[in-house]
Structure formats: structure tokens, C-alpha cells
Coordinates of C-alpha atoms and ligand atoms in Angstrom, one line a residue:
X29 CA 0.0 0.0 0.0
X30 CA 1.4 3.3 -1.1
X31 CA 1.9 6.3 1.6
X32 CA -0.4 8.9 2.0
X33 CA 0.6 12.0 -0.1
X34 CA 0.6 15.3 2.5
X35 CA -2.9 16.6 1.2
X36 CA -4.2 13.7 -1.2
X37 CA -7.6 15.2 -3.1
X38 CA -10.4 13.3 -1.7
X39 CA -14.0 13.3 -2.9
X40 CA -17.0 11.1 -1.0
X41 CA -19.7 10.7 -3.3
X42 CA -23.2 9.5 -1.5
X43 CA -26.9 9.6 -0.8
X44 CA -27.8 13.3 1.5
X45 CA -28.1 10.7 4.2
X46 CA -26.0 9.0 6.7
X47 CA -26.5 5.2 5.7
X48 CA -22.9 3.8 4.5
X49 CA -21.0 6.6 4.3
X50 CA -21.2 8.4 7.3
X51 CA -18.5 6.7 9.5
X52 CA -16.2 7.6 6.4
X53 CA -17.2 11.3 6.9
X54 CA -16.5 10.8 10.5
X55 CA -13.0 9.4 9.5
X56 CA -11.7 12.2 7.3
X57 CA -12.7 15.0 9.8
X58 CA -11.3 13.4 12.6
X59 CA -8.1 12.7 10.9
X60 CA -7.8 16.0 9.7
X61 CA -8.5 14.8 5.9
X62 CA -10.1 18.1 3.6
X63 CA -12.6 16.2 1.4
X64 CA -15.3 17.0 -0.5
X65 CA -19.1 15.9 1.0
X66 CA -20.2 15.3 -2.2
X67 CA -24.2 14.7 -1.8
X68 CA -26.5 13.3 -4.0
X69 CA -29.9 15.2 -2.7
X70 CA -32.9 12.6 -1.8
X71 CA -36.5 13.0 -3.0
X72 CA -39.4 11.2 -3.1
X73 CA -38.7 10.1 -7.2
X74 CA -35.4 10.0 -6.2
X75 CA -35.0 11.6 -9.5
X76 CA -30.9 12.8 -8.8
X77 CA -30.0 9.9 -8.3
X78 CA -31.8 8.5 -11.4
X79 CA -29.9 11.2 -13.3
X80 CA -26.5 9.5 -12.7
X81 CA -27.3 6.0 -11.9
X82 CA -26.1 4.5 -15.2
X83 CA -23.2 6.9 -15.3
X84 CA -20.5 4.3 -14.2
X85 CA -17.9 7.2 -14.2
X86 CA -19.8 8.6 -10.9
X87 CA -21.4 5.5 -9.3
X88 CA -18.6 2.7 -10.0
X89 CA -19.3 -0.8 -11.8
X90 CA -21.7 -1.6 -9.9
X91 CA -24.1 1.5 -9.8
X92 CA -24.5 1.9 -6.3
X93 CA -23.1 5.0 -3.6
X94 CA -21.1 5.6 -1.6
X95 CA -17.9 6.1 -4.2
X96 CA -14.4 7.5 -2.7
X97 CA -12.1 9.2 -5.1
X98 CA -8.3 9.3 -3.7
X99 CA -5.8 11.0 -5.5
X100 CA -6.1 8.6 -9.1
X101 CA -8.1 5.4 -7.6
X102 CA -12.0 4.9 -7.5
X103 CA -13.2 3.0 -4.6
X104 CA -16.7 2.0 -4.8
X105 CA -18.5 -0.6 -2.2
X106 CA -17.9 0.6 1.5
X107 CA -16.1 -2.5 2.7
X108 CA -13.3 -1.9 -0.1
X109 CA -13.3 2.2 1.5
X110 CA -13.1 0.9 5.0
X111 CA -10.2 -1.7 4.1
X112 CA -8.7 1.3 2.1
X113 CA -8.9 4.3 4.3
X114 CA -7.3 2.0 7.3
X115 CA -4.6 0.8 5.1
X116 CA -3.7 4.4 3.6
X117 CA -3.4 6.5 7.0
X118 CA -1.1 4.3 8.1
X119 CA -3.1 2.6 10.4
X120 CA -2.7 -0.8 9.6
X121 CA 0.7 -0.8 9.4
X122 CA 0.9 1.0 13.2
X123 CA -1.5 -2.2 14.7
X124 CA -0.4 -5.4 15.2
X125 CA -1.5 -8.9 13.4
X126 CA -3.9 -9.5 16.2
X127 CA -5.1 -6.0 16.6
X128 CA -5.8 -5.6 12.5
X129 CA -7.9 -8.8 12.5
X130 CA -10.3 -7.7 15.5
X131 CA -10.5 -4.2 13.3
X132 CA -11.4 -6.4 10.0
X133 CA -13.8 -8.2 12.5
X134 CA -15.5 -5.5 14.2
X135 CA -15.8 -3.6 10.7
X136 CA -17.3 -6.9 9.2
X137 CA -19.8 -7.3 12.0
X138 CA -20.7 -3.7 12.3
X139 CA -21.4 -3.4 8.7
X140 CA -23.7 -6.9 8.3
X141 CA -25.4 -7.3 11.7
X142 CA -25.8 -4.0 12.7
X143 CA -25.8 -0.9 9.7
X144 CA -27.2 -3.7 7.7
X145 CA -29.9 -5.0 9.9
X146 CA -30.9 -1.7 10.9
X147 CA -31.5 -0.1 7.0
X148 CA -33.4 -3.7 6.6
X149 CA -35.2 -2.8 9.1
X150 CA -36.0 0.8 8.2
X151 CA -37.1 0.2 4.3
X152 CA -38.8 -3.2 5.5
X153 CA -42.7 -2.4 4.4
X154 CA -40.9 -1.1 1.2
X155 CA -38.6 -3.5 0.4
X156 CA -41.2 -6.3 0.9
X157 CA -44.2 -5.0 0.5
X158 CA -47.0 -6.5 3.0
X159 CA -44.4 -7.0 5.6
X160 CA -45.6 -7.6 9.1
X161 CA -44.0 -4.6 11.1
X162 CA -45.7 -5.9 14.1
X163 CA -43.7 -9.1 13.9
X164 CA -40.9 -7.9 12.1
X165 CA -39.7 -5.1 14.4
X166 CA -39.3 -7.4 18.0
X167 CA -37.6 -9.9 15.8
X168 CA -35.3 -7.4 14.6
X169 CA -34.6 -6.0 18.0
X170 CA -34.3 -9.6 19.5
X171 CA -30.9 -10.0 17.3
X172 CA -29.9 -6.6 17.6
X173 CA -29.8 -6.7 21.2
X174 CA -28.8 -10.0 21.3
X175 CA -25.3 -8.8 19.1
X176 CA -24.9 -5.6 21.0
X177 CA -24.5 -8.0 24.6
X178 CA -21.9 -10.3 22.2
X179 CA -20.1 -6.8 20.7
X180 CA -19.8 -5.2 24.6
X181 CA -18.4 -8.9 25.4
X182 CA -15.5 -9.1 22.9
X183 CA -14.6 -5.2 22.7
X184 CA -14.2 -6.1 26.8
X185 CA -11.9 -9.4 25.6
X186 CA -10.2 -7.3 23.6
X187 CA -9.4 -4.2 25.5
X188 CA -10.7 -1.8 22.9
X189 CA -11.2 0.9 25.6
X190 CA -7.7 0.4 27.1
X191 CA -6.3 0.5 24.3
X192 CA -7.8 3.2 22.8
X193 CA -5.4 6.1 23.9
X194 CA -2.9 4.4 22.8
X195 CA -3.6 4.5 18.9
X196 CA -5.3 7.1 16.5
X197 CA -9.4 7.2 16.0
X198 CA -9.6 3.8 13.4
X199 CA -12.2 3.2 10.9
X200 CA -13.6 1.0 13.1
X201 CA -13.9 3.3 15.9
X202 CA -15.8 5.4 13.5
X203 CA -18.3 2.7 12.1
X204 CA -18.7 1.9 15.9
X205 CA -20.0 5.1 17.5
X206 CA -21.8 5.8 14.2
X207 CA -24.1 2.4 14.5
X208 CA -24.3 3.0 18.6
X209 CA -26.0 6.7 17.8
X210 CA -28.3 5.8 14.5
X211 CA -29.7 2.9 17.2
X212 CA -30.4 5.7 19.4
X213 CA -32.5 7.6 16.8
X214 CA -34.3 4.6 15.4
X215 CA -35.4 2.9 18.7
X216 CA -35.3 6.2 21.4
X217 CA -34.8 4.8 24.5
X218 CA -36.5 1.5 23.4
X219 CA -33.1 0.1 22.7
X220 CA -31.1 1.3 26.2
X221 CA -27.6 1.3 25.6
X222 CA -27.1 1.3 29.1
X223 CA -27.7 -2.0 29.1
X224 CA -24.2 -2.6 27.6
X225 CA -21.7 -0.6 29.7
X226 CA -18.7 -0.9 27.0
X227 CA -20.5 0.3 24.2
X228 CA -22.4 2.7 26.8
X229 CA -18.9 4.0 27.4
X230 CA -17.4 4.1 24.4
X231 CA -20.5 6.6 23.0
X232 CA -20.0 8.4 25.6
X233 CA -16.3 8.8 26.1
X234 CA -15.3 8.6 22.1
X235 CA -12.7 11.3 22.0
X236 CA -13.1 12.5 18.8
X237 CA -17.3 12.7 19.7
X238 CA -17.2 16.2 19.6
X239 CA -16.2 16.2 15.8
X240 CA -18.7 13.5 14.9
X241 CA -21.5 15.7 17.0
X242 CA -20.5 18.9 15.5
X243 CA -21.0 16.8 11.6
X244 CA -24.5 15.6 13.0
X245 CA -25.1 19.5 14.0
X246 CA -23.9 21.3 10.5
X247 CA -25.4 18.6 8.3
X248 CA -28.7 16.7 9.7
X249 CA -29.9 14.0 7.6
X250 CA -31.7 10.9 7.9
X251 CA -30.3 7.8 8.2
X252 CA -31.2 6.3 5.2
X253 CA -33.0 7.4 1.6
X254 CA -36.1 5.6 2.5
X255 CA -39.3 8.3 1.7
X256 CA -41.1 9.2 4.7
X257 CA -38.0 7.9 6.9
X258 CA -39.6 9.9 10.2
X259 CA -43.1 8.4 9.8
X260 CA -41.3 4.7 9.1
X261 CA -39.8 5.2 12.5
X262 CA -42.5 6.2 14.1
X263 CA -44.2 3.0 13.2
X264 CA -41.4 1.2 14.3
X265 CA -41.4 2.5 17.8
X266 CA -44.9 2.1 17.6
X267 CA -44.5 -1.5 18.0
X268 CA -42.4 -1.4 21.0
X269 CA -43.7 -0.4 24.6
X270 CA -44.3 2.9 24.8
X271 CA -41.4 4.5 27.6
Ligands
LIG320 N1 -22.4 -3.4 -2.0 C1 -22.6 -2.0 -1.8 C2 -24.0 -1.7 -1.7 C3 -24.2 -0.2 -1.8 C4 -25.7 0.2 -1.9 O1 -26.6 -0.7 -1.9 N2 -25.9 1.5 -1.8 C5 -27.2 2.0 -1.9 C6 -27.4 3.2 -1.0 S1 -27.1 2.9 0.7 C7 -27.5 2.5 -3.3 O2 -26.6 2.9 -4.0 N3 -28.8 2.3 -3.7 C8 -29.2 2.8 -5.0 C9 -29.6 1.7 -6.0 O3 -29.4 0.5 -5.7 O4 -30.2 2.1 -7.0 C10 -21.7 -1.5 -0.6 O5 -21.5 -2.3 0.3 O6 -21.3 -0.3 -0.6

């Protein structure tokens, strides 16, 4: 992997929303990385995006967002920008073999069982049209609480708090605190984070909160491009006891 050039020109091309790409906005500010927030706006006919869709110069081989530029190379698919962005800041090389496969690990699990579940979860009576929200939703939150004791459990094993002060704000820090706060939006205080003191901890304490808090302030957005996202929660925490 090549060094990082002193002010490489970075471009994030994604939805107005925070979905996939927010943890790599989080990233570049904390770092200190200019970049450019390019958003593509959301609407109901999502007619922007339908403008560029099929241009694979903007939305990579595989016509979907987010896409990173770096200097020359074209990342698409967030996996291959989180892989990328910890490699190029020097990150991997400043962990150790053990330390870079709990990141991989953590990223890999962050992304499937919880930014994944959670979108599912949000477009659910959209993507599958008749879907059962009363049944849906407690399953839902059944395995995402279920993960979150398992995730508090091996970022203990692991020291990740420990440790923390030790190394610069990773990717998968990032990814982490970004997933802990959308669950707060979705499910209120249906979901209590309390419940799980690490990750409780980690939201709290995160040193570089302030920057991702000061994003959230300057640039509100939802969390995914689903129409109607506020009303779709609503109905979500609908289902759950009322606090
Ligand atoms: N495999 C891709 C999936 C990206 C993806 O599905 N992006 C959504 C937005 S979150 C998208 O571009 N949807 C528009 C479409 O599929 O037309 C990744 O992991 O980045």
C-alpha cells in the first residue's frame, strides 16, 4: 500500500443521508482529511440519483453509492473504503496482526449485523411490501440486542477501551459510535444502551465525539433514503412499549 501524499484530493460521493458513508465522513474530519461531501440530494422520485445512476464514471461498476475518489483510484462498495482508508493512513501498518484482525472483525460485523440489519429494518414495508412490522420489528430487536451483549463482550476481551489512547481514531472506531447513535435515533430509548456498559462508554467517552456531533449538527440528515424515513420510525417505535 502506497503512503499517503501530505494533502491527497479526496472526494465522498453519497446519498444526503447518513446510511454507508457516514462513518467515512466521520473518519476524514477526525483525521484531519479536507474532502469533499459530495451529496447526492434525496426525494421522493429519487430523480438525482436516477440522473447519474447509469453513469459508471460517478457511481462505480456496480451503480451503487457511496464512491471514494483518492488522488487517481476509484473506490466504490464501503467494505473496499473501509479496508482502504485504514490501510492508507497508516493505520494498519501501526497495529499489530492480532489488533488488525479484530479491526477487520469488528468492521465486518458492524457493517452486516448491525448498519445492515438496521437499514433492513427501516425500508422493511418497502422492500417487501406486505411485511408484518408488528412481527418484524421485536424480531429485529431480538438479534440486535442480542449482538450488542456479544459486541460489549468481545470489545471487553479485547481491551478496545484500554487500548484506545494508545492508537489514532480507526475506521472501526468510527463505524462503531456511528451504528451505537443511529440505534439511538431509530429505537429512542426502546433500545437502552445502558444495558451494555462498554458500548455505553465508548459513546460516551469517544474522543473524537465532539467532531462526529459537531457533523451531526452542521449537516442533519436521515439515516437512510427511505421516503417518509420519520413516519417509518415512528411505526417502528410504535410497536415497542411505549417508555
Ligand atoms: N455493496 C454496496 C451496496 C451499496 C448500496 O446498496 N448503496 C445504496 C445506497 S445505501 C445504493 O446505491 N442504492 C441505489 C440503488 O441501488 O439504486 C456496498 O457495500 O457499498
Amino acid at each position: 500500500m502506497r503512503r499517503m501524499r501530505a494533502t491527497p484530493k479526496v472526494r465522498l460521493r453519497y446519498f444526503d443521508a447518513r446510511g454507508r458513508a457516514q462513518f467515512v465522513r466521520y473518519f476524514l474530519l477526525a483525521r484531519g482529511i479536507a474532502f469533499e461531501d459530495e451529496r447526492v440530494p434525496l426525494s421522493a422520485d429519487f430523480s438525482a440519483w436516477l440522473a447519474i445512476r447509469e453513469d459508471r464514471a460517478k457511481t462505480g461498476p456496480f451503480h451503487k453509492l457511496p464512491v471514494l475518489y483518492w488522488d487517481d483510484s476509484e473506490l466504490p462498495e464501503t467494505l473496499v473504503i473501509a479496508d482502504f482508508l485504514h490501510r492508507i493512513s497508516g493505520d494498519h501498518d501501526r497495529l499489530s496482526t492480532s489488533e488488525n484482525l479484530r479491526h477487520a472483525m469488528l468492521v465486518s460485523s458492524l457493517y452486516v449485523d448491525l448498519m445492515l440489519a438496521i437499514g433492513t429494518l427501516i425500508w422493511a414495508d418497502v422492500a417487501t411490501p406486505g411485511a408484518d412490522l408488528a412481527a418484524v420489528v421485536p424480531r429485529t430487536v431480538e438479534r440486535l440486542e442480542r449482538h450488542l451483549g456479544y459486541l460489549d463482550a468481545a470489545l471487553i476481551e479485547w481491551r478496545w477501551l484500554e487500548d484506545a489512547p494508545s492508537r489514532p481514531l480507526v475506521i472501526g472506531d468510527c463505524m462503531l459510535w456511528e451504528e451505537l447513535d443511529v440505534l439511538q435515533v431509530v429505537f429512542d430509548k426502546r433500545l437502552a444502551l445502558a444495558r451494555y456498559p462498554t458500548l455505553a462508554q465508548f459513546h460516551r467517552d469517544c474522543q473524537a465525539r465532539p467532531v462526529f456531533e459537531a457533523l451531526l449538527k452542521k449537516h442533519p440528515c436521515p439515516i437512510t433514503g427511505r421516503p417518509a424515513e420519520a413516519q417509518a420510525l415512528a411505526a417502528i417505535r410504535r410497536v415497542l412499549a411505549p417508555q
